[in-house]
Each structure stands twice: as structure tokens, then as C-alpha cells.
């Protein structure tokens, strides 16, 4: 330790003041010698002020009053001797430098005194003027040096103990020679435990390898060494430290090591907390980042000024702005939106979200412009972002592409309001446009025209060339119609070959007529469809708001009526609706015209439905049923045209046609060697009462050469009962011709049984309305059973009509009904099919 503290020592220089010396000597000669020696003669560089006493008591007195730096003490005095003297003097002047003057004999005592605190001793025999001052001086310097050293050491220790830094000092061998209080606190070791140990002993086992490796590196490079490691204290508590090492050098040679040890536990734990917080924050950010990038929505954030602070991946893709490039830019540049309807820039929802401090949705029809100029329909919302104090610091916009769903919605809306084939508005949209047009017309005191269009003979084209051609033709027609009207007008397809045109503002009805003419002219040009040159004409009916109706339904109905009128008036023309145009009448007129044409062009044909013997299942006959193959309406059943034919009288020529056709057919079958059965023809009331009826039948039979027994006539019960008397005579005449007679729809005409017995009939046809419920309705069952019984007793054939099910058949068989007719056996079929049925049974 001395070695180190040498550096810390400062030996005080002797001052210029004379050194005070108390000489305690009872021998005057010795005293004189010493005084002379100290008088300084010959040395010149030091001055001693010597006071001389001979007795111990005087000495003690003086020392009690004054301060002497040096005491020269003879241990053999008149009033005291030996160590006792010394002890008393030492006690009186503890700070003084006490030199014992010994005789030759008492050197042992002098040495003893040194052990007790005397600084030195010397023999009185050696005192001389030259030596004594030097010896004295030397002793004084040594004392001063020792004192200085001691106080320096004390200062150092005080300083080092006061230091919060731990200090560890080791010698050249690395053994500890000093540690301070702070070191003890930090390391948890006592001085005794540190002294002699190596500094590395205290390192936490987990840190030791690392620290020592660093230490060796630093030592090799002679670099200052600094490290951080933990002390593991006895109670397992850990103290983090930062250690600085410095070599103690003497020139180039190092003779030890000083280390300062700083307790950095607090800093470390703060660091740890910070690090943990940072890690947590990082994790949180990372998680948020991953989440934001994996969701399907685009997310964009801005600061308070509206500058972009973040974009997730979807937002990058949708805007075309990479996040790095977008950062800091005004949001309007990156999130460029406009209103899809007006195409005006849309207000950014983020500003409102910040201003109102709440989430806001975006306008319904928002479009985002991509950086490359492409557009996508979006739906979005914005919300303010708050800081910890709850103050708004920015906004977040969340948006997603709704192009597809919006397009889909538009498509759906379009589909709902348009015709699939032509893309024209349908009835729904027409109705909507019509109410709009009415409102407009009322304000401008104008009229609204409604044109009902029907293509003439479209059905024929469709049937003969196929639907594909028919569809293309309709599209071609649709295009031409659209070209003929104003954009404010609406061309609509109702379905099939029917179109309606709404003329939004019509000054006078003649305008509508003008347009109708234009349309006809436009359509008259041939249509090129799939290599066919197709000609098609239009029949148009016109109604006008408000004269012909104030709602779309009425106007449509009236335009439709007018259209039929046009058709009835020879097609390919237009007709205005007139108040006296009764829809039914017009329709009838139309059908009538058509029937005339049908007769002329041979549009009628006959189907045959077999009558079956219920016991054997054999075909006993057939009923001929008329069908109309209308080129426009298609296959038309009798209920739709027979009543009109009856009203118009057309049933007479039609009936003649049927009779002739049936007779020819049966005769053909007979001629071709087929097994022929009687065929029944339905005779309507108008025919039955027509004056030329009987002659007609006779003529046709003759004309065709058919044996009359192959012809049966079906006359409904109501016809016969209407005028039973005359009916009886007609029936009798027919019977006389040899034709068979049947009462059709029996049970519905309130027959008078007395007449029934008188009519020369062969067959009763039980009306299908009774047969339908025979299995479920007891009354009907009773009626049917009664009719069967009655037929039997009157010796008439009984045919049940409308047999559809096996149960009905079983019922009839059980009641021994003779024959049946109905879908259960066969639907009415073509002549060829019927011949096959008769011939082969299927
Ligand atoms: P109708 O004389 O009573 O003829 C029977 C009707 O019943 C036929 O209808 C036939 O197809 C139908 N029918 C047959 N079996 C069944 C079945 O099992 N169930 C059901 N529900 N119906 C069945 P269609 O051909 O429509 O004729 C209807 C009516 O038109 C006939 O009733 C007849 O009064 C009249 N009619 C048919 N052809 C002519 C004709 O050439 N001249 C005249 N003047 N009238 C005719
Ligand atoms: Mg019939
Ligand atoms: Mg019938």
C-alpha cells in the first residue's frame, strides 16, 4: 500500500520559522553540547530555538503551556527516571517529536521508549555540532512525511469511502489490496472477503465467461477496459454494475489495477422496463401491421392536417400509392374520390370525422380514382384517431371495393326493369316512365301517347325458322323501333312479339299517328337474319292520355283494343282507340277475321279421341275435335273460338268443313282397308238450327260416299231442350238418313224425361263434370249410376266423358257403364295417331 500512497504523499517543506526544541537534560555539560550543536553554526540552513530545563516537573510545566515541535529527552532526571519519564512527557506533548537521549548504558530503555512513541534515540556520546542538527532534521522530516502520509491516507480513505463508486485495487499479481465501502455495498462482500481475492471472483457466473473474454482482449491490446456485469450477492440479489479498469503504471511497468464499480441496477431495470415496453410496443405494432395487411379492407390514416401517415397493403393496391411515397402527402392526392352520380369531387369523410369527432360513413355512390386513372366504386367510413388525452390527432379511413357488388346491383336493377332478349325496358319500367311522363305532360299541358305494337305473322316465322331466328328478328325489330323515337320516348317489349311505345310529350294525337307511320315504314324494310331475308309488318293500336285513360293499365288495354282493330282491319296499319270500341267486340271482330282467313287458308285440323268399350277395352268409335293452328296465336282450342264462330255464324261453314273432313277421313280409312269405327262430330246450336243443316249433312255424306252409320252427331242436351219440338223433327230427319245421334254433355241441360224418350237417339254422353267426382261426391255417383240405369232401360248406349283415373273407370265398370272416353284412355290425337291406335292398340 505504501507504494501507492507514495504518490498521494506530500512532505511539507520545513518552514522558515525556527523549530522550537525543549531540551530536558540535567547534565549541564551535555546540555551545553547539544545547545551548541543546535545553534546552527556551521550549517546555516536551519534554526532551532532551544529551551532547556533540567527537571521533569519543569518540562511538564512548559509542555503544558507551550507547543514544542521537538523534545530532546534525557530519561535520567533528578525528579524522574526511565520510561516513566518518557510516558509523562509523551502524554504532555503527544504531537511533538520526541527524541530520547540515551547514555551508553540505557540504550535498551531508549529502544523501549521508541516502541511507546518516541521517534528515535541517540547517544549523547555522538552529539556533535554537525551531526545533531542533521539527525534532528532527518527525524523531523520522517515524522512530517509519515504524518503527511497518514493524513493523506486518511483523506484518501475518507474520500474513497464517501464515493458512491466502488473501488477495487489489486496488486501486480491481481490480488486485492484495497476495496472501499461502496464496493462492499455493491458486492455484498466485506473487506476481509475481498482482500487477497481476484476481482473476477465477484462476477455473476452467467456473466463471467463473457466478461473475462472481453477482459483478455482488452489486456492484449492494452486498451482501457470497461464492462457491465452482475454481482450475485449472498442473498441471491443481483446488482448490475459498470466497471472501469485502469492499470497502475510506473513508467512502462504495471504494478496493479484500479477498478471503479458503478451500481447501474436502477438504470438496468429502467432499461429492462423500457426494453420490455418497447418489445411489447413492437409486438403490438407488428400485430396491428399484420392484421391491417391481412384484412380485406383498405386502411389509410392521416394526421390532423390531413396528411397521409399510413396505408395498408390493400390501400396501396387500391390507390396505386406505395406507403413510402404516400406518407406526408395530402390525403386528397392519395385518396382521390368523386361522386359517381355527379362526377364532382366528393367531400373527404375524414375531415368530417375529425371535425365532428365521430365515425362517419361515406356518400352512397363514391368512386376512388387510382393513381393510374382507373376508377373503382368504393364504400367507406372514417373515424377520428385520439391520443391518450382523448384529443383528435388524425383520422382513419377504411374502404373497400364495391365495384363488383355495385355493378351486380346495377345489373340486377337493370334485369328487373328490362327485357332479357332485346334489352328494352319491360312493363315495370314502362309503368314508372309513364307516371313520370304523365306528370310532365300535365305541367306542360301536353298529351302522352301509347302505341301498342304487334308483329303480323311473327308466329309463323318463329315456328318455321326456329326460335333462334325469331329471337334475332325481335332484336332487329327492337333496334329499328328505338331508332324511330326520341330519347325521351320509351320503347318497351311486353313479351312475345308485342311492343309498347310511350311517347312522352305529344302535342296532338296526329303526332302519334305520324310516328306510327314512321315505325311501319322502318319495319317494312326486310330484316337480314341468319341468311334469311325476313319481311314483317306491324299492327299498331294507339291510345292517348288523358282522353283514352288516365292510368297506364287503361291506356294499355285501350291501345291493345285499337291494335286488334288494326289487325281486324287487315293488319299492317294503325288504329286509334275510339270510345265506342268495345274491347270484346274488337277482339271478336279480330277473331272473326282470323277465322275467315283460317277457313280460307285451311288453318283448322281435327283431332280424334277414342271411345272405349269398358268391358272389353276395345275402341268403339271416336269423337272429332276441332283445332285451329293460328299463325300468330299458335294452337287454339275450340273454347276460344267456337263461341265467336257461333255468334258470327261462321260456325256453319266451319261445321261443314268438319263434317266433310271427318267423312272424308273415315272413308279414307275404309278405303285403305283399315278397321273403321264411327266418328262423332259436334254440332253446335247455330248449325243445328240452320235451315241448310240437314241438306248439308246429306250432301256431304253423298259427296264423300261414306256410309251414314259411320257418322255420329253429338248435340248437347241444352240445344235439344231449347226447342224440343223442332229438335225432335231434325233428329228424326237425321235418323232417317242413317246417322247415329248422341246427346252430349248429358245431365247439364235439365232434360225432360218425356222428351228424352221421344228423341230418336242412340247414345247418352254423361257430362264430364259428373264423372270427375264420382269417387268423392256421393250425389254425383248417384246421378251417374242413375243415368247408366236409365240408359239401359231406354236401350241407349251410355258413354262416360272425361274418364281420367283408374278409380273412375272401376266405378263405371262396377255400374256396368257401356263406354268411356277420356284422358285415362287417350288424349285427342291426330288422324294418323288415331288410325294407329285402332289398328295396333297403341
Ligand atoms: P265436348 O264435345 O264435350 O268434347 C269433349 C271435350 O273434353 C274435348 O275438349 C276433349 O278434349 C275434352 N276431354 C276429353 N277427355 C277428357 C278428360 O279426360 N278430361 C278433360 N278434362 N277433358 C277431356 P275440346 O276438344 O277442347 O273441345 C271442347 C268443346 O268444344 C267440345 O266439348 C265441343 O263442345 C266443342 N267442339 C269441339 N270440336 C267441335 C267442332 O268440330 N264443332 C263444334 N260445333 N264444336 C266443337
Ligand atoms: Mg262432344
Ligand atoms: Mg261433351
JSON list of N, CA and C in Angstrom, two decimals, residues 228-288:
[
{"chain": "A", "resi": 228, "resn": "UNK", "atom": "N", "xyz": [-19.89, -4.29, -18.27]},
{"chain": "A", "resi": 228, "resn": "UNK", "atom": "CA", "xyz": [-21.02, -4.29, -17.35]},
{"chain": "A", "resi": 228, "resn": "UNK", "atom": "C", "xyz": [-21.31, -5.72, -16.97]},
{"chain": "A", "resi": 229, "resn": "UNK", "atom": "N", "xyz": [-21.46, -5.95, -15.70]},
{"chain": "A", "resi": 229, "resn": "UNK", "atom": "CA", "xyz": [-21.81, -7.30, -15.29]},
{"chain": "A", "resi": 229, "resn": "UNK", "atom": "C", "xyz": [-22.56, -7.26, -13.98]},
{"chain": "A", "resi": 230, "resn": "UNK", "atom": "N", "xyz": [-22.99, -8.43, -13.59]},
{"chain": "A", "resi": 230, "resn": "UNK", "atom": "CA", "xyz": [-23.81, -8.50, -12.39]},
{"chain": "A", "resi": 230, "resn": "UNK", "atom": "C", "xyz": [-23.01, -9.10, -11.24]},
{"chain": "A", "resi": 231, "resn": "UNK", "atom": "N", "xyz": [-23.26, -8.60, -10.05]},
{"chain": "A", "resi": 231, "resn": "UNK", "atom": "CA", "xyz": [-22.80, -9.26, -8.83]},
{"chain": "A", "resi": 231, "resn": "UNK", "atom": "C", "xyz": [-23.94, -10.12, -8.34]},
{"chain": "A", "resi": 232, "resn": "UNK", "atom": "N", "xyz": [-23.56, -11.32, -7.98]},
{"chain": "A", "resi": 232, "resn": "UNK", "atom": "CA", "xyz": [-24.59, -12.16, -7.37]},
{"chain": "A", "resi": 232, "resn": "UNK", "atom": "C", "xyz": [-24.31, -12.17, -5.88]},
{"chain": "A", "resi": 233, "resn": "UNK", "atom": "N", "xyz": [-25.13, -11.50, -5.12]},
{"chain": "A", "resi": 233, "resn": "UNK", "atom": "CA", "xyz": [-24.87, -11.40, -3.68]},
{"chain": "A", "resi": 233, "resn": "UNK", "atom": "C", "xyz": [-25.32, -12.67, -2.97]},
{"chain": "A", "resi": 234, "resn": "UNK", "atom": "N", "xyz": [-24.86, -12.73, -1.73]},
{"chain": "A", "resi": 234, "resn": "UNK", "atom": "CA", "xyz": [-25.14, -13.95, -0.97]},
{"chain": "A", "resi": 234, "resn": "UNK", "atom": "C", "xyz": [-26.63, -14.27, -0.89]},
{"chain": "A", "resi": 235, "resn": "UNK", "atom": "N", "xyz": [-27.42, -13.21, -0.73]},
{"chain": "A", "resi": 235, "resn": "UNK", "atom": "CA", "xyz": [-28.87, -13.43, -0.61]},
{"chain": "A", "resi": 235, "resn": "UNK", "atom": "C", "xyz": [-29.54, -13.55, -1.98]},
{"chain": "A", "resi": 236, "resn": "UNK", "atom": "N", "xyz": [-28.70, -13.83, -3.00]},
{"chain": "A", "resi": 236, "resn": "UNK", "atom": "CA", "xyz": [-29.20, -14.08, -4.35]},
{"chain": "A", "resi": 236, "resn": "UNK", "atom": "C", "xyz": [-29.63, -12.81, -5.08]},
{"chain": "A", "resi": 237, "resn": "UNK", "atom": "N", "xyz": [-29.57, -11.66, -4.36]},
{"chain": "A", "resi": 237, "resn": "UNK", "atom": "CA", "xyz": [-29.97, -10.45, -5.06]},
{"chain": "A", "resi": 237, "resn": "UNK", "atom": "C", "xyz": [-28.86, -10.10, -6.06]},
{"chain": "A", "resi": 238, "resn": "UNK", "atom": "N", "xyz": [-29.33, -9.43, -7.09]},
{"chain": "A", "resi": 238, "resn": "UNK", "atom": "CA", "xyz": [-28.41, -9.14, -8.19]},
{"chain": "A", "resi": 238, "resn": "UNK", "atom": "C", "xyz": [-28.17, -7.65, -8.27]},
{"chain": "A", "resi": 239, "resn": "UNK", "atom": "N", "xyz": [-26.91, -7.30, -8.43]},
{"chain": "A", "resi": 239, "resn": "UNK", "atom": "CA", "xyz": [-26.56, -5.89, -8.59]},
{"chain": "A", "resi": 239, "resn": "UNK", "atom": "C", "xyz": [-25.84, -5.74, -9.92]},
{"chain": "A", "resi": 240, "resn": "UNK", "atom": "N", "xyz": [-26.42, -4.90, -10.75]},
{"chain": "A", "resi": 240, "resn": "UNK", "atom": "CA", "xyz": [-25.79, -4.64, -12.05]},
{"chain": "A", "resi": 240, "resn": "UNK", "atom": "C", "xyz": [-24.72, -3.57, -11.88]},
{"chain": "A", "resi": 241, "resn": "UNK", "atom": "N", "xyz": [-23.57, -3.77, -12.47]},
{"chain": "A", "resi": 241, "resn": "UNK", "atom": "CA", "xyz": [-22.51, -2.78, -12.30]},
{"chain": "A", "resi": 241, "resn": "UNK", "atom": "C", "xyz": [-21.85, -2.47, -13.63]},
{"chain": "A", "resi": 242, "resn": "UNK", "atom": "N", "xyz": [-21.28, -1.25, -13.66]},
{"chain": "A", "resi": 242, "resn": "UNK", "atom": "CA", "xyz": [-20.39, -0.94, -14.77]},
{"chain": "A", "resi": 242, "resn": "UNK", "atom": "C", "xyz": [-19.00, -0.77, -14.18]},
{"chain": "A", "resi": 243, "resn": "UNK", "atom": "N", "xyz": [-18.05, -1.47, -14.74]},
{"chain": "A", "resi": 243, "resn": "UNK", "atom": "CA", "xyz": [-16.69, -1.48, -14.18]},
{"chain": "A", "resi": 243, "resn": "UNK", "atom": "C", "xyz": [-15.74, -0.85, -15.17]},
{"chain": "A", "resi": 244, "resn": "UNK", "atom": "N", "xyz": [-14.95, 0.09, -14.64]},
{"chain": "A", "resi": 244, "resn": "UNK", "atom": "CA", "xyz": [-13.87, 0.69, -15.43]},
{"chain": "A", "resi": 244, "resn": "UNK", "atom": "C", "xyz": [-12.57, 0.25, -14.82]},
{"chain": "A", "resi": 245, "resn": "UNK", "atom": "N", "xyz": [-11.68, -0.24, -15.66]},
{"chain": "A", "resi": 245, "resn": "UNK", "atom": "CA", "xyz": [-10.38, -0.67, -15.13]},
{"chain": "A", "resi": 245, "resn": "UNK", "atom": "C", "xyz": [-9.28, 0.22, -15.66]},
{"chain": "A", "resi": 246, "resn": "UNK", "atom": "N", "xyz": [-8.35, 0.55, -14.79]},
{"chain": "A", "resi": 246, "resn": "UNK", "atom": "CA", "xyz": [-7.17, 1.29, -15.25]},
{"chain": "A", "resi": 246, "resn": "UNK", "atom": "C", "xyz": [-5.94, 0.64, -14.64]},
{"chain": "A", "resi": 247, "resn": "UNK", "atom": "N", "xyz": [-4.94, 0.50, -15.44]},
{"chain": "A", "resi": 247, "resn": "UNK", "atom": "CA", "xyz": [-3.69, -0.10, -14.94]},
{"chain": "A", "resi": 247, "resn": "UNK", "atom": "C", "xyz": [-2.91, 0.95, -14.16]},
{"chain": "A", "resi": 248, "resn": "UNK", "atom": "N", "xyz": [-2.24, 0.53, -13.10]},
{"chain": "A", "resi": 248, "resn": "UNK", "atom": "CA", "xyz": [-1.35, 1.46, -12.40]},
{"chain": "A", "resi": 248, "resn": "UNK", "atom": "C", "xyz": [0.03, 1.22, -12.97]},
{"chain": "A", "resi": 249, "resn": "UNK", "atom": "N", "xyz": [0.54, 2.27, -13.59]},
{"chain": "A", "resi": 249, "resn": "UNK", "atom": "CA", "xyz": [1.80, 2.12, -14.30]},
{"chain": "A", "resi": 249, "resn": "UNK", "atom": "C", "xyz": [2.91, 2.90, -13.61]},
{"chain": "A", "resi": 250, "resn": "UNK", "atom": "N", "xyz": [4.07, 2.29, -13.64]},
{"chain": "A", "resi": 250, "resn": "UNK", "atom": "CA", "xyz": [5.24, 3.02, -13.19]},
{"chain": "A", "resi": 250, "resn": "UNK", "atom": "C", "xyz": [6.14, 3.01, -14.41]},
{"chain": "A", "resi": 251, "resn": "UNK", "atom": "N", "xyz": [6.06, 4.07, -15.11]},
{"chain": "A", "resi": 251, "resn": "UNK", "atom": "CA", "xyz": [6.73, 4.06, -16.41]},
{"chain": "A", "resi": 251, "resn": "UNK", "atom": "C", "xyz": [5.98, 3.10, -17.28]},
{"chain": "A", "resi": 252, "resn": "UNK", "atom": "N", "xyz": [6.67, 2.08, -17.73]},
{"chain": "A", "resi": 252, "resn": "UNK", "atom": "CA", "xyz": [6.01, 1.11, -18.59]},
{"chain": "A", "resi": 252, "resn": "UNK", "atom": "C", "xyz": [5.52, -0.08, -17.79]},
{"chain": "A", "resi": 253, "resn": "UNK", "atom": "N", "xyz": [6.02, -0.23, -16.64]},
{"chain": "A", "resi": 253, "resn": "UNK", "atom": "CA", "xyz": [5.74, -1.41, -15.85]},
{"chain": "A", "resi": 253, "resn": "UNK", "atom": "C", "xyz": [4.42, -1.22, -15.10]},
{"chain": "A", "resi": 254, "resn": "UNK", "atom": "N", "xyz": [3.54, -2.17, -15.19]},
{"chain": "A", "resi": 254, "resn": "UNK", "atom": "CA", "xyz": [2.31, -2.01, -14.41]},
{"chain": "A", "resi": 254, "resn": "UNK", "atom": "C", "xyz": [2.38, -2.82, -13.14]},
{"chain": "A", "resi": 255, "resn": "UNK", "atom": "N", "xyz": [1.96, -2.19, -12.15]},
{"chain": "A", "resi": 255, "resn": "UNK", "atom": "CA", "xyz": [2.13, -2.85, -10.86]},
{"chain": "A", "resi": 255, "resn": "UNK", "atom": "C", "xyz": [0.80, -3.03, -10.14]},
{"chain": "A", "resi": 256, "resn": "UNK", "atom": "N", "xyz": [-0.24, -2.81, -10.85]},
{"chain": "A", "resi": 256, "resn": "UNK", "atom": "CA", "xyz": [-1.52, -3.02, -10.19]},
{"chain": "A", "resi": 256, "resn": "UNK", "atom": "C", "xyz": [-2.66, -2.51, -11.04]},
{"chain": "A", "resi": 257, "resn": "UNK", "atom": "N", "xyz": [-3.84, -2.60, -10.43]},
{"chain": "A", "resi": 257, "resn": "UNK", "atom": "CA", "xyz": [-5.04, -2.31, -11.18]},
{"chain": "A", "resi": 257, "resn": "UNK", "atom": "C", "xyz": [-6.03, -1.60, -10.27]},
{"chain": "A", "resi": 258, "resn": "UNK", "atom": "N", "xyz": [-6.62, -0.53, -10.81]},
{"chain": "A", "resi": 258, "resn": "UNK", "atom": "CA", "xyz": [-7.69, 0.12, -10.05]},
{"chain": "A", "resi": 258, "resn": "UNK", "atom": "C", "xyz": [-8.98, -0.05, -10.85]},
{"chain": "A", "resi": 259, "resn": "UNK", "atom": "N", "xyz": [-9.99, -0.46, -10.17]},
{"chain": "A", "resi": 259, "resn": "UNK", "atom": "CA", "xyz": [-11.28, -0.58, -10.85]},
{"chain": "A", "resi": 259, "resn": "UNK", "atom": "C", "xyz": [-12.31, 0.23, -10.10]},
{"chain": "A", "resi": 260, "resn": "UNK", "atom": "N", "xyz": [-13.09, 0.98, -10.86]},
{"chain": "A", "resi": 260, "resn": "UNK", "atom": "CA", "xyz": [-14.24, 1.64, -10.24]},
{"chain": "A", "resi": 260, "resn": "UNK", "atom": "C", "xyz": [-15.47, 0.83, -10.63]},
{"chain": "A", "resi": 261, "resn": "UNK", "atom": "N", "xyz": [-16.34, 0.70, -9.68]},
{"chain": "A", "resi": 261, "resn": "UNK", "atom": "CA", "xyz": [-17.52, -0.14, -9.91]},
{"chain": "A", "resi": 261, "resn": "UNK", "atom": "C", "xyz": [-18.76, 0.70, -9.63]},
{"chain": "A", "resi": 262, "resn": "UNK", "atom": "N", "xyz": [-19.56, 0.88, -10.68]},
{"chain": "A", "resi": 262, "resn": "UNK", "atom": "CA", "xyz": [-20.75, 1.74, -10.53]},
{"chain": "A", "resi": 262, "resn": "UNK", "atom": "C", "xyz": [-21.99, 0.85, -10.49]},
{"chain": "A", "resi": 263, "resn": "UNK", "atom": "N", "xyz": [-22.82, 1.13, -9.53]},
{"chain": "A", "resi": 263, "resn": "UNK", "atom": "CA", "xyz": [-24.08, 0.36, -9.43]},
{"chain": "A", "resi": 263, "resn": "UNK", "atom": "C", "xyz": [-25.06, 0.91, -10.47]},
{"chain": "A", "resi": 264, "resn": "UNK", "atom": "N", "xyz": [-25.35, 0.08, -11.45]},
{"chain": "A", "resi": 264, "resn": "UNK", "atom": "CA", "xyz": [-26.26, 0.56, -12.51]},
{"chain": "A", "resi": 264, "resn": "UNK", "atom": "C", "xyz": [-27.56, -0.24, -12.52]},
{"chain": "A", "resi": 265, "resn": "UNK", "atom": "N", "xyz": [-27.82, -0.85, -11.36]},
{"chain": "A", "resi": 265, "resn": "UNK", "atom": "CA", "xyz": [-29.03, -1.69, -11.28]},
{"chain": "A", "resi": 265, "resn": "UNK", "atom": "C", "xyz": [-30.29, -0.91, -11.65]},
{"chain": "A", "resi": 266, "resn": "UNK", "atom": "N", "xyz": [-30.35, 0.29, -11.13]},
{"chain": "A", "resi": 266, "resn": "UNK", "atom": "CA", "xyz": [-31.55, 1.08, -11.41]},
{"chain": "A", "resi": 266, "resn": "UNK", "atom": "C", "xyz": [-31.68, 1.38, -12.88]},
{"chain": "A", "resi": 267, "resn": "UNK", "atom": "N", "xyz": [-30.54, 1.79, -13.44]},
{"chain": "A", "resi": 267, "resn": "UNK", "atom": "CA", "xyz": [-30.55, 2.10, -14.87]},
{"chain": "A", "resi": 267, "resn": "UNK", "atom": "C", "xyz": [-30.93, 0.85, -15.65]},
{"chain": "A", "resi": 268, "resn": "UNK", "atom": "N", "xyz": [-30.32, -0.28, -15.21]},
{"chain": "A", "resi": 268, "resn": "UNK", "atom": "CA", "xyz": [-30.59, -1.53, -15.93]},
{"chain": "A", "resi": 268, "resn": "UNK", "atom": "C", "xyz": [-32.07, -1.89, -15.85]},
{"chain": "A", "resi": 269, "resn": "UNK", "atom": "N", "xyz": [-32.62, -1.74, -14.65]},
{"chain": "A", "resi": 269, "resn": "UNK", "atom": "CA", "xyz": [-34.03, -2.14, -14.56]},
{"chain": "A", "resi": 269, "resn": "UNK", "atom": "C", "xyz": [-34.91, -1.17, -15.32]},
{"chain": "A", "resi": 270, "resn": "UNK", "atom": "N", "xyz": [-34.48, 0.10, -15.34]},
{"chain": "A", "resi": 270, "resn": "UNK", "atom": "CA", "xyz": [-35.24, 1.05, -16.17]},
{"chain": "A", "resi": 270, "resn": "UNK", "atom": "C", "xyz": [-35.12, 0.65, -17.63]},
{"chain": "A", "resi": 271, "resn": "UNK", "atom": "N", "xyz": [-33.88, 0.27, -17.97]},
{"chain": "A", "resi": 271, "resn": "UNK", "atom": "CA", "xyz": [-33.64, -0.16, -19.35]},
{"chain": "A", "resi": 271, "resn": "UNK", "atom": "C", "xyz": [-34.49, -1.38, -19.68]},
{"chain": "A", "resi": 272, "resn": "UNK", "atom": "N", "xyz": [-34.54, -2.28, -18.69]},
{"chain": "A", "resi": 272, "resn": "UNK", "atom": "CA", "xyz": [-35.28, -3.51, -18.88]},
{"chain": "A", "resi": 272, "resn": "UNK", "atom": "C", "xyz": [-36.77, -3.22, -19.08]},
{"chain": "A", "resi": 273, "resn": "UNK", "atom": "N", "xyz": [-37.25, -2.33, -18.20]},
{"chain": "A", "resi": 273, "resn": "UNK", "atom": "CA", "xyz": [-38.66, -1.95, -18.31]},
{"chain": "A", "resi": 273, "resn": "UNK", "atom": "C", "xyz": [-38.92, -1.34, -19.68]},
{"chain": "A", "resi": 274, "resn": "UNK", "atom": "N", "xyz": [-37.98, -0.46, -20.06]},
{"chain": "A", "resi": 274, "resn": "UNK", "atom": "CA", "xyz": [-38.12, 0.23, -21.34]},
{"chain": "A", "resi": 274, "resn": "UNK", "atom": "C", "xyz": [-38.09, -0.78, -22.49]},
{"chain": "A", "resi": 275, "resn": "UNK", "atom": "N", "xyz": [-37.14, -1.71, -22.35]},
{"chain": "A", "resi": 275, "resn": "UNK", "atom": "CA", "xyz": [-36.98, -2.71, -23.39]},
{"chain": "A", "resi": 275, "resn": "UNK", "atom": "C", "xyz": [-38.24, -3.58, -23.50]},
{"chain": "A", "resi": 276, "resn": "UNK", "atom": "N", "xyz": [-38.72, -3.98, -22.33]},
{"chain": "A", "resi": 276, "resn": "UNK", "atom": "CA", "xyz": [-39.94, -4.80, -22.32]},
{"chain": "A", "resi": 276, "resn": "UNK", "atom": "C", "xyz": [-41.08, -4.02, -22.94]},
{"chain": "A", "resi": 277, "resn": "UNK", "atom": "N", "xyz": [-41.15, -2.76, -22.55]},
{"chain": "A", "resi": 277, "resn": "UNK", "atom": "CA", "xyz": [-42.22, -1.93, -23.09]},
{"chain": "A", "resi": 277, "resn": "UNK", "atom": "C", "xyz": [-42.05, -1.79, -24.60]},
{"chain": "A", "resi": 278, "resn": "UNK", "atom": "N", "xyz": [-40.78, -1.60, -25.00]},
{"chain": "A", "resi": 278, "resn": "UNK", "atom": "CA", "xyz": [-40.52, -1.46, -26.43]},
{"chain": "A", "resi": 278, "resn": "UNK", "atom": "C", "xyz": [-40.89, -2.72, -27.17]},
{"chain": "A", "resi": 279, "resn": "UNK", "atom": "N", "xyz": [-40.53, -3.86, -26.55]},
{"chain": "A", "resi": 279, "resn": "UNK", "atom": "CA", "xyz": [-40.85, -5.13, -27.19]},
{"chain": "A", "resi": 279, "resn": "UNK", "atom": "C", "xyz": [-42.36, -5.30, -27.30]},
{"chain": "A", "resi": 280, "resn": "UNK", "atom": "N", "xyz": [-43.03, -4.95, -26.19]},
{"chain": "A", "resi": 280, "resn": "UNK", "atom": "CA", "xyz": [-44.49, -5.07, -26.19]},
{"chain": "A", "resi": 280, "resn": "UNK", "atom": "C", "xyz": [-45.08, -4.17, -27.27]},
{"chain": "A", "resi": 281, "resn": "UNK", "atom": "N", "xyz": [-44.52, -2.97, -27.34]},
{"chain": "A", "resi": 281, "resn": "UNK", "atom": "CA", "xyz": [-44.98, -1.99, -28.31]},
{"chain": "A", "resi": 281, "resn": "UNK", "atom": "C", "xyz": [-44.72, -2.51, -29.73]},
{"chain": "A", "resi": 282, "resn": "UNK", "atom": "N", "xyz": [-43.52, -3.05, -29.88]},
{"chain": "A", "resi": 282, "resn": "UNK", "atom": "CA", "xyz": [-43.15, -3.58, -31.18]},
{"chain": "A", "resi": 282, "resn": "UNK", "atom": "C", "xyz": [-44.10, -4.70, -31.59]},
{"chain": "A", "resi": 283, "resn": "UNK", "atom": "N", "xyz": [-44.32, -5.59, -30.61]},
{"chain": "A", "resi": 283, "resn": "UNK", "atom": "CA", "xyz": [-45.21, -6.71, -30.87]},
{"chain": "A", "resi": 283, "resn": "UNK", "atom": "C", "xyz": [-46.61, -6.22, -31.25]},
{"chain": "A", "resi": 284, "resn": "UNK", "atom": "N", "xyz": [-47.03, -5.21, -30.47]},
{"chain": "A", "resi": 284, "resn": "UNK", "atom": "CA", "xyz": [-48.35, -4.63, -30.70]},
{"chain": "A", "resi": 284, "resn": "UNK", "atom": "C", "xyz": [-48.43, -4.04, -32.09]},
{"chain": "A", "resi": 285, "resn": "UNK", "atom": "N", "xyz": [-47.37, -3.30, -32.44]},
{"chain": "A", "resi": 285, "resn": "UNK", "atom": "CA", "xyz": [-47.33, -2.67, -33.75]},
{"chain": "A", "resi": 285, "resn": "UNK", "atom": "C", "xyz": [-47.29, -3.72, -34.84]},
{"chain": "A", "resi": 286, "resn": "UNK", "atom": "N", "xyz": [-46.48, -4.74, -34.58]},
{"chain": "A", "resi": 286, "resn": "UNK", "atom": "CA", "xyz": [-46.32, -5.81, -35.54]},
{"chain": "A", "resi": 286, "resn": "UNK", "atom": "C", "xyz": [-47.67, -6.50, -35.77]},
{"chain": "A", "resi": 287, "resn": "UNK", "atom": "N", "xyz": [-48.33, -6.76, -34.63]},
{"chain": "A", "resi": 287, "resn": "UNK", "atom": "CA", "xyz": [-49.62, -7.44, -34.71]},
{"chain": "A", "resi": 287, "resn": "UNK", "atom": "C", "xyz": [-50.61, -6.57, -35.49]},
{"chain": "A", "resi": 288, "resn": "UNK", "atom": "N", "xyz": [-50.61, -5.28, -35.16]},
{"chain": "A", "resi": 288, "resn": "UNK", "atom": "CA", "xyz": [-51.51, -4.36, -35.84]},
{"chain": "A", "resi": 288, "resn": "UNK", "atom": "C", "xyz": [-51.19, -4.34, -37.34]}
]
